[in-house]
JSON list of C-alpha atoms and ligand atoms in Angstrom, two decimals:
[
{"chain": "A", "resi": 763, "resn": "MET", "atom": "CA", "xyz": [-0.10, -0.24, 0.08]},
{"chain": "A", "resi": 764, "resn": "SER", "atom": "CA", "xyz": [1.25, 3.27, -0.92]},
{"chain": "A", "resi": 765, "resn": "ARG", "atom": "CA", "xyz": [1.97, 5.88, 2.19]},
{"chain": "A", "resi": 766, "resn": "LYS", "atom": "CA", "xyz": [0.37, 9.62, 1.78]},
{"chain": "A", "resi": 767, "resn": "ILE", "atom": "CA", "xyz": [3.37, 12.46, 2.36]},
{"chain": "A", "resi": 768, "resn": "LEU", "atom": "CA", "xyz": [1.85, 15.80, 2.78]},
{"chain": "A", "resi": 769, "resn": "VAL", "atom": "CA", "xyz": [5.26, 18.66, 1.84]},
{"chain": "A", "resi": 770, "resn": "LEU", "atom": "CA", "xyz": [4.09, 21.98, 2.86]},
{"chain": "A", "resi": 771, "resn": "ASN", "atom": "CA", "xyz": [5.68, 24.90, 2.17]},
{"chain": "A", "resi": 772, "resn": "GLY", "atom": "CA", "xyz": [4.94, 28.26, 4.00]},
{"chain": "A", "resi": 773, "resn": "PRO", "atom": "CA", "xyz": [4.95, 32.45, 3.16]},
{"chain": "A", "resi": 774, "resn": "ASN", "atom": "CA", "xyz": [6.90, 33.46, 0.46]},
{"chain": "A", "resi": 775, "resn": "LEU", "atom": "CA", "xyz": [8.30, 30.29, -1.36]},
{"chain": "A", "resi": 776, "resn": "ASN", "atom": "CA", "xyz": [6.00, 30.77, -4.52]},
{"chain": "A", "resi": 777, "resn": "LEU", "atom": "CA", "xyz": [9.17, 33.02, -4.81]},
{"chain": "A", "resi": 778, "resn": "LEU", "atom": "CA", "xyz": [12.06, 30.14, -4.94]},
{"chain": "A", "resi": 779, "resn": "GLY", "atom": "CA", "xyz": [13.89, 30.70, -7.76]},
{"chain": "A", "resi": 780, "resn": "THR", "atom": "CA", "xyz": [13.37, 34.36, -8.48]},
{"chain": "A", "resi": 781, "resn": "ARG", "atom": "CA", "xyz": [14.53, 36.00, -6.43]},
{"chain": "A", "resi": 782, "resn": "GLU", "atom": "CA", "xyz": [17.39, 35.59, -3.46]},
{"chain": "A", "resi": 783, "resn": "PRO", "atom": "CA", "xyz": [19.44, 32.76, -5.25]},
{"chain": "A", "resi": 784, "resn": "GLU", "atom": "CA", "xyz": [22.29, 33.24, -2.76]},
{"chain": "A", "resi": 785, "resn": "ILE", "atom": "CA", "xyz": [20.50, 32.30, -0.12]},
{"chain": "A", "resi": 786, "resn": "TYR", "atom": "CA", "xyz": [17.93, 29.83, -1.48]},
{"chain": "A", "resi": 787, "resn": "GLY", "atom": "CA", "xyz": [19.71, 28.50, -4.50]},
{"chain": "A", "resi": 788, "resn": "ALA", "atom": "CA", "xyz": [18.09, 28.68, -8.51]},
{"chain": "A", "resi": 789, "resn": "GLU", "atom": "CA", "xyz": [15.52, 26.46, -8.69]},
{"chain": "A", "resi": 790, "resn": "THR", "atom": "CA", "xyz": [11.96, 26.91, -8.70]},
{"chain": "A", "resi": 791, "resn": "LEU", "atom": "CA", "xyz": [9.19, 25.61, -5.85]},
{"chain": "A", "resi": 792, "resn": "ASP", "atom": "CA", "xyz": [7.90, 23.87, -9.10]},
{"chain": "A", "resi": 793, "resn": "ASP", "atom": "CA", "xyz": [11.35, 21.73, -9.39]},
{"chain": "A", "resi": 794, "resn": "VAL", "atom": "CA", "xyz": [11.40, 21.12, -6.00]},
{"chain": "A", "resi": 795, "resn": "GLU", "atom": "CA", "xyz": [7.84, 19.68, -6.27]},
{"chain": "A", "resi": 796, "resn": "ALA", "atom": "CA", "xyz": [8.64, 17.40, -9.40]},
{"chain": "A", "resi": 797, "resn": "ALA", "atom": "CA", "xyz": [12.05, 16.89, -7.49]},
{"chain": "A", "resi": 798, "resn": "CYS", "atom": "CA", "xyz": [10.30, 15.68, -4.72]},
{"chain": "A", "resi": 799, "resn": "ALA", "atom": "CA", "xyz": [7.04, 13.80, -7.48]},
{"chain": "A", "resi": 800, "resn": "ALA", "atom": "CA", "xyz": [9.95, 12.11, -9.38]},
{"chain": "A", "resi": 801, "resn": "LEU", "atom": "CA", "xyz": [11.67, 10.56, -5.87]},
{"chain": "A", "resi": 802, "resn": "ALA", "atom": "CA", "xyz": [8.47, 9.88, -4.11]},
{"chain": "A", "resi": 803, "resn": "ALA", "atom": "CA", "xyz": [7.25, 6.94, -7.19]},
{"chain": "A", "resi": 804, "resn": "GLU", "atom": "CA", "xyz": [10.82, 5.60, -6.31]},
{"chain": "A", "resi": 805, "resn": "LEU", "atom": "CA", "xyz": [10.03, 4.99, -2.89]},
{"chain": "A", "resi": 806, "resn": "SER", "atom": "CA", "xyz": [6.33, 4.39, -3.27]},
{"chain": "A", "resi": 807, "resn": "LEU", "atom": "CA", "xyz": [5.15, 7.63, -1.66]},
{"chain": "A", "resi": 808, "resn": "THR", "atom": "CA", "xyz": [1.86, 9.13, -2.35]},
{"chain": "A", "resi": 809, "resn": "LEU", "atom": "CA", "xyz": [2.89, 12.92, -2.19]},
{"chain": "A", "resi": 810, "resn": "ASP", "atom": "CA", "xyz": [1.34, 15.89, -1.82]},
{"chain": "A", "resi": 811, "resn": "PHE", "atom": "CA", "xyz": [2.46, 18.84, -2.14]},
{"chain": "A", "resi": 812, "resn": "GLN", "atom": "CA", "xyz": [1.21, 22.53, -1.30]},
{"chain": "A", "resi": 813, "resn": "GLN", "atom": "CA", "xyz": [2.72, 26.35, -0.34]},
{"chain": "A", "resi": 814, "resn": "SER", "atom": "CA", "xyz": [0.62, 29.13, 1.16]},
{"chain": "A", "resi": 815, "resn": "ASN", "atom": "CA", "xyz": [1.15, 32.43, 2.02]},
{"chain": "A", "resi": 816, "resn": "HIS", "atom": "CA", "xyz": [-1.52, 32.04, 5.40]},
{"chain": "A", "resi": 817, "resn": "GLU", "atom": "CA", "xyz": [-1.26, 30.59, 8.61]},
{"chain": "A", "resi": 818, "resn": "GLY", "atom": "CA", "xyz": [-4.66, 29.21, 9.17]},
{"chain": "A", "resi": 819, "resn": "GLN", "atom": "CA", "xyz": [-4.51, 27.34, 5.67]},
{"chain": "A", "resi": 820, "resn": "LEU", "atom": "CA", "xyz": [-1.61, 25.38, 6.64]},
{"chain": "A", "resi": 821, "resn": "VAL", "atom": "CA", "xyz": [-2.87, 24.83, 10.20]},
{"chain": "A", "resi": 822, "resn": "THR", "atom": "CA", "xyz": [-6.24, 23.61, 8.82]},
{"chain": "A", "resi": 823, "resn": "TRP", "atom": "CA", "xyz": [-4.48, 21.57, 6.31]},
{"chain": "A", "resi": 824, "resn": "ILE", "atom": "CA", "xyz": [-2.25, 19.79, 9.20]},
{"chain": "A", "resi": 825, "resn": "GLN", "atom": "CA", "xyz": [-5.70, 19.19, 10.75]},
{"chain": "A", "resi": 826, "resn": "GLU", "atom": "CA", "xyz": [-6.93, 17.33, 7.72]},
{"chain": "A", "resi": 827, "resn": "ALA", "atom": "CA", "xyz": [-4.14, 15.58, 6.96]},
{"chain": "A", "resi": 828, "resn": "ARG", "atom": "CA", "xyz": [-5.19, 13.43, 10.77]},
{"chain": "A", "resi": 829, "resn": "GLY", "atom": "CA", "xyz": [-6.34, 10.15, 8.96]},
{"chain": "A", "resi": 830, "resn": "THR", "atom": "CA", "xyz": [-5.67, 11.06, 5.65]},
{"chain": "A", "resi": 831, "resn": "ALA", "atom": "CA", "xyz": [-1.37, 11.30, 5.53]},
{"chain": "A", "resi": 832, "resn": "ASP", "atom": "CA", "xyz": [1.42, 9.35, 7.20]},
{"chain": "A", "resi": 833, "resn": "ALA", "atom": "CA", "xyz": [3.79, 11.54, 7.40]},
{"chain": "A", "resi": 834, "resn": "ILE", "atom": "CA", "xyz": [3.95, 15.74, 7.32]},
{"chain": "A", "resi": 835, "resn": "VAL", "atom": "CA", "xyz": [7.22, 17.47, 5.59]},
{"chain": "A", "resi": 836, "resn": "ILE", "atom": "CA", "xyz": [6.83, 21.38, 6.51]},
{"chain": "A", "resi": 837, "resn": "ASN", "atom": "CA", "xyz": [8.93, 24.11, 5.07]},
{"chain": "A", "resi": 838, "resn": "PRO", "atom": "CA", "xyz": [6.81, 26.58, 7.64]},
{"chain": "A", "resi": 839, "resn": "ALA", "atom": "CA", "xyz": [8.89, 29.39, 6.37]},
{"chain": "A", "resi": 840, "resn": "ALA", "atom": "CA", "xyz": [9.21, 32.80, 8.43]},
{"chain": "A", "resi": 841, "resn": "TYR", "atom": "CA", "xyz": [6.04, 30.97, 10.52]},
{"chain": "A", "resi": 842, "resn": "THR", "atom": "CA", "xyz": [8.96, 28.61, 11.71]},
{"chain": "A", "resi": 843, "resn": "HIS", "atom": "CA", "xyz": [9.79, 31.61, 14.17]},
{"chain": "A", "resi": 844, "resn": "THR", "atom": "CA", "xyz": [6.75, 32.41, 15.57]},
{"chain": "A", "resi": 845, "resn": "SER", "atom": "CA", "xyz": [3.58, 30.38, 15.03]},
{"chain": "A", "resi": 846, "resn": "VAL", "atom": "CA", "xyz": [2.74, 28.44, 18.02]},
{"chain": "A", "resi": 847, "resn": "ALA", "atom": "CA", "xyz": [-0.64, 27.68, 16.24]},
{"chain": "A", "resi": 848, "resn": "ILE", "atom": "CA", "xyz": [1.32, 25.66, 13.67]},
{"chain": "A", "resi": 849, "resn": "LEU", "atom": "CA", "xyz": [3.03, 23.45, 16.27]},
{"chain": "A", "resi": 850, "resn": "ASP", "atom": "CA", "xyz": [-0.18, 23.04, 17.88]},
{"chain": "A", "resi": 851, "resn": "ALA", "atom": "CA", "xyz": [-1.57, 21.29, 15.00]},
{"chain": "A", "resi": 852, "resn": "LEU", "atom": "CA", "xyz": [1.03, 19.09, 14.25]},
{"chain": "A", "resi": 853, "resn": "SER", "atom": "CA", "xyz": [1.79, 17.67, 17.99]},
{"chain": "A", "resi": 854, "resn": "VAL", "atom": "CA", "xyz": [-2.03, 16.46, 17.62]},
{"chain": "A", "resi": 855, "resn": "PHE", "atom": "CA", "xyz": [-0.89, 14.41, 14.09]},
{"chain": "A", "resi": 856, "resn": "ASP", "atom": "CA", "xyz": [-0.18, 10.80, 14.84]},
{"chain": "A", "resi": 857, "resn": "GLY", "atom": "CA", "xyz": [2.97, 10.25, 12.26]},
{"chain": "A", "resi": 858, "resn": "PRO", "atom": "CA", "xyz": [6.44, 11.34, 11.45]},
{"chain": "A", "resi": 859, "resn": "VAL", "atom": "CA", "xyz": [6.98, 15.34, 10.89]},
{"chain": "A", "resi": 860, "resn": "ILE", "atom": "CA", "xyz": [10.41, 16.36, 9.60]},
{"chain": "A", "resi": 861, "resn": "GLU", "atom": "CA", "xyz": [11.23, 20.16, 9.69]},
{"chain": "A", "resi": 862, "resn": "VAL", "atom": "CA", "xyz": [12.65, 21.73, 6.32]},
{"chain": "A", "resi": 863, "resn": "HIS", "atom": "CA", "xyz": [15.00, 24.76, 6.27]},
{"chain": "A", "resi": 864, "resn": "ILE", "atom": "CA", "xyz": [16.60, 25.19, 2.43]},
{"chain": "A", "resi": 865, "resn": "SER", "atom": "CA", "xyz": [19.32, 27.36, 4.27]},
{"chain": "A", "resi": 866, "resn": "ASN", "atom": "CA", "xyz": [20.99, 27.01, 7.45]},
{"chain": "A", "resi": 867, "resn": "ILE", "atom": "CA", "xyz": [19.01, 28.93, 10.22]},
{"chain": "A", "resi": 868, "resn": "HIS", "atom": "CA", "xyz": [21.57, 28.31, 12.73]},
{"chain": "A", "resi": 869, "resn": "ARG", "atom": "CA", "xyz": [24.31, 30.19, 11.02]},
{"chain": "A", "resi": 870, "resn": "ARG", "atom": "CA", "xyz": [21.74, 33.75, 9.67]},
{"chain": "A", "resi": 871, "resn": "GLU", "atom": "CA", "xyz": [20.80, 36.36, 12.30]},
{"chain": "A", "resi": 872, "resn": "SER", "atom": "CA", "xyz": [19.24, 35.17, 15.52]},
{"chain": "A", "resi": 873, "resn": "PHE", "atom": "CA", "xyz": [15.49, 35.45, 15.19]},
{"chain": "A", "resi": 874, "resn": "ARG", "atom": "CA", "xyz": [15.49, 32.60, 13.01]},
{"chain": "A", "resi": 875, "resn": "HIS", "atom": "CA", "xyz": [17.77, 30.61, 15.30]},
{"chain": "A", "resi": 876, "resn": "HIS", "atom": "CA", "xyz": [14.37, 29.33, 17.39]},
{"chain": "A", "resi": 877, "resn": "SER", "atom": "CA", "xyz": [12.66, 26.84, 15.78]},
{"chain": "A", "resi": 878, "resn": "TYR", "atom": "CA", "xyz": [8.92, 26.61, 17.03]},
{"chain": "A", "resi": 879, "resn": "VAL", "atom": "CA", "xyz": [7.92, 23.46, 14.78]},
{"chain": "A", "resi": 880, "resn": "SER", "atom": "CA", "xyz": [11.43, 21.36, 16.08]},
{"chain": "A", "resi": 881, "resn": "ALA", "atom": "CA", "xyz": [9.27, 21.13, 19.19]},
{"chain": "A", "resi": 882, "resn": "ARG", "atom": "CA", "xyz": [7.36, 18.44, 17.81]},
{"chain": "A", "resi": 883, "resn": "ALA", "atom": "CA", "xyz": [9.54, 17.56, 15.03]},
{"chain": "A", "resi": 884, "resn": "ASP", "atom": "CA", "xyz": [10.95, 13.93, 14.35]},
{"chain": "A", "resi": 885, "resn": "GLY", "atom": "CA", "xyz": [13.88, 15.28, 12.02]},
{"chain": "A", "resi": 886, "resn": "VAL", "atom": "CA", "xyz": [14.78, 18.46, 11.61]},
{"chain": "A", "resi": 887, "resn": "ILE", "atom": "CA", "xyz": [17.44, 19.46, 7.87]},
{"chain": "A", "resi": 888, "resn": "ALA", "atom": "CA", "xyz": [19.01, 22.91, 7.32]},
{"chain": "A", "resi": 889, "resn": "GLY", "atom": "CA", "xyz": [21.43, 24.24, 4.53]},
{"chain": "A", "resi": 890, "resn": "CYS", "atom": "CA", "xyz": [21.28, 21.64, 2.57]},
{"chain": "A", "resi": 891, "resn": "GLY", "atom": "CA", "xyz": [19.66, 23.20, -0.43]},
{"chain": "A", "resi": 892, "resn": "THR", "atom": "CA", "xyz": [16.09, 22.70, -1.77]},
{"chain": "A", "resi": 893, "resn": "HIS", "atom": "CA", "xyz": [17.92, 18.47, -1.35]},
{"chain": "A", "resi": 894, "resn": "GLY", "atom": "CA", "xyz": [16.91, 18.61, 2.26]},
{"chain": "A", "resi": 895, "resn": "TYR", "atom": "CA", "xyz": [13.16, 17.92, 0.92]},
{"chain": "A", "resi": 896, "resn": "LEU", "atom": "CA", "xyz": [14.64, 15.07, -0.73]},
{"chain": "A", "resi": 897, "resn": "LEU", "atom": "CA", "xyz": [16.94, 13.99, 2.57]},
{"chain": "A", "resi": 898, "resn": "ALA", "atom": "CA", "xyz": [13.25, 14.62, 4.09]},
{"chain": "A", "resi": 899, "resn": "LEU", "atom": "CA", "xyz": [11.40, 12.52, 1.77]},
{"chain": "A", "resi": 900, "resn": "ARG", "atom": "CA", "xyz": [13.79, 9.37, 2.18]},
{"chain": "A", "resi": 901, "resn": "GLN", "atom": "CA", "xyz": [14.33, 9.37, 5.91]},
{"chain": "A", "resi": 902, "resn": "ILE", "atom": "CA", "xyz": [10.38, 9.82, 5.92]},
{"chain": "A", "resi": 903, "resn": "ALA", "atom": "CA", "xyz": [10.23, 6.04, 3.38]},
{"chain": "A", "resi": 904, "resn": "HIS", "atom": "CA", "xyz": [12.59, 5.06, 6.37]},
{"chain": "A", "resi": 905, "resn": "MET", "atom": "CA", "xyz": [10.64, 6.04, 9.31]},
{"chain": "A", "resi": 906, "resn": "LEU", "atom": "CA", "xyz": [7.49, 4.58, 8.19]},
{"chain": "A", "resi": 907, "resn": "GLY", "atom": "CA", "xyz": [8.93, 1.62, 6.79]},
{"chain": "B", "resi": 667, "resn": "LIG", "atom": "O1", "xyz": [15.54, 28.08, 4.79]},
{"chain": "B", "resi": 667, "resn": "LIG", "atom": "C1", "xyz": [14.55, 28.22, 4.52]},
{"chain": "B", "resi": 667, "resn": "LIG", "atom": "O2", "xyz": [14.32, 27.23, 4.06]},
{"chain": "B", "resi": 667, "resn": "LIG", "atom": "C2", "xyz": [13.61, 29.04, 5.63]},
{"chain": "B", "resi": 667, "resn": "LIG", "atom": "O3", "xyz": [12.21, 28.55, 6.10]},
{"chain": "B", "resi": 667, "resn": "LIG", "atom": "C3", "xyz": [12.80, 30.40, 4.67]},
{"chain": "B", "resi": 667, "resn": "LIG", "atom": "C4", "xyz": [12.47, 30.95, 5.00]},
{"chain": "B", "resi": 667, "resn": "LIG", "atom": "C5", "xyz": [12.57, 32.23, 6.09]},
{"chain": "B", "resi": 667, "resn": "LIG", "atom": "O4", "xyz": [11.87, 32.88, 6.60]},
{"chain": "B", "resi": 667, "resn": "LIG", "atom": "C6", "xyz": [13.10, 31.22, 7.26]},
{"chain": "B", "resi": 667, "resn": "LIG", "atom": "O5", "xyz": [13.85, 31.39, 8.52]},
{"chain": "B", "resi": 667, "resn": "LIG", "atom": "C7", "xyz": [13.93, 30.13, 6.71]},
{"chain": "B", "resi": 667, "resn": "LIG", "atom": "C8", "xyz": [11.66, 32.13, 3.82]},
{"chain": "B", "resi": 667, "resn": "LIG", "atom": "C9", "xyz": [11.79, 31.59, 2.60]},
{"chain": "B", "resi": 667, "resn": "LIG", "atom": "C10", "xyz": [11.50, 32.66, 1.60]},
{"chain": "B", "resi": 667, "resn": "LIG", "atom": "O6", "xyz": [11.75, 32.38, 0.95]},
{"chain": "B", "resi": 667, "resn": "LIG", "atom": "C11", "xyz": [12.34, 33.23, -0.48]},
{"chain": "B", "resi": 667, "resn": "LIG", "atom": "C12", "xyz": [12.42, 32.20, -1.66]},
{"chain": "B", "resi": 667, "resn": "LIG", "atom": "C13", "xyz": [13.31, 33.62, -2.89]},
{"chain": "B", "resi": 667, "resn": "LIG", "atom": "C14", "xyz": [12.65, 34.49, -2.18]},
{"chain": "B", "resi": 667, "resn": "LIG", "atom": "C15", "xyz": [12.65, 35.43, -1.44]},
{"chain": "B", "resi": 667, "resn": "LIG", "atom": "C16", "xyz": [12.56, 34.55, -0.40]}
]
């Protein structure tokens, strides 16, 4: 049976590949989704890849994942550093959660060093560029067995 993975992207990640390539690389979010879809097929995972600029939409998707998804990969973007609401929603999700950051948040401004989401995440990948999403999917496949 194919496992379903929800991949969530937070605010401004729709701009990926259009600005700040020195921080976030040249790939667009569509490129990232295509790479994730190719790897998911290889790993026999079904992918639901989403992006929103709205905190409430991300919370709703996480709530809906209860009973419909086996695991969540999330790059909460700026909400990483502010959102107790996303942490609370993830805390009532039962499956594995992997937090991804394209940049190494610990080598950047001090306000990026704290993540609310990390308190719930089973694993955190930061600073591996967009390849971090693929590492997260491999980790999910490993955890789901
Ligand atoms: O490194 C990451 O993946 C971040 O989650 C990205 C967030 C940032 O607020 C976090 O501290 C670290 C920002 C996403 C915005 O992405 C853009 C991409 C291209 C151009 C402008 C913004």
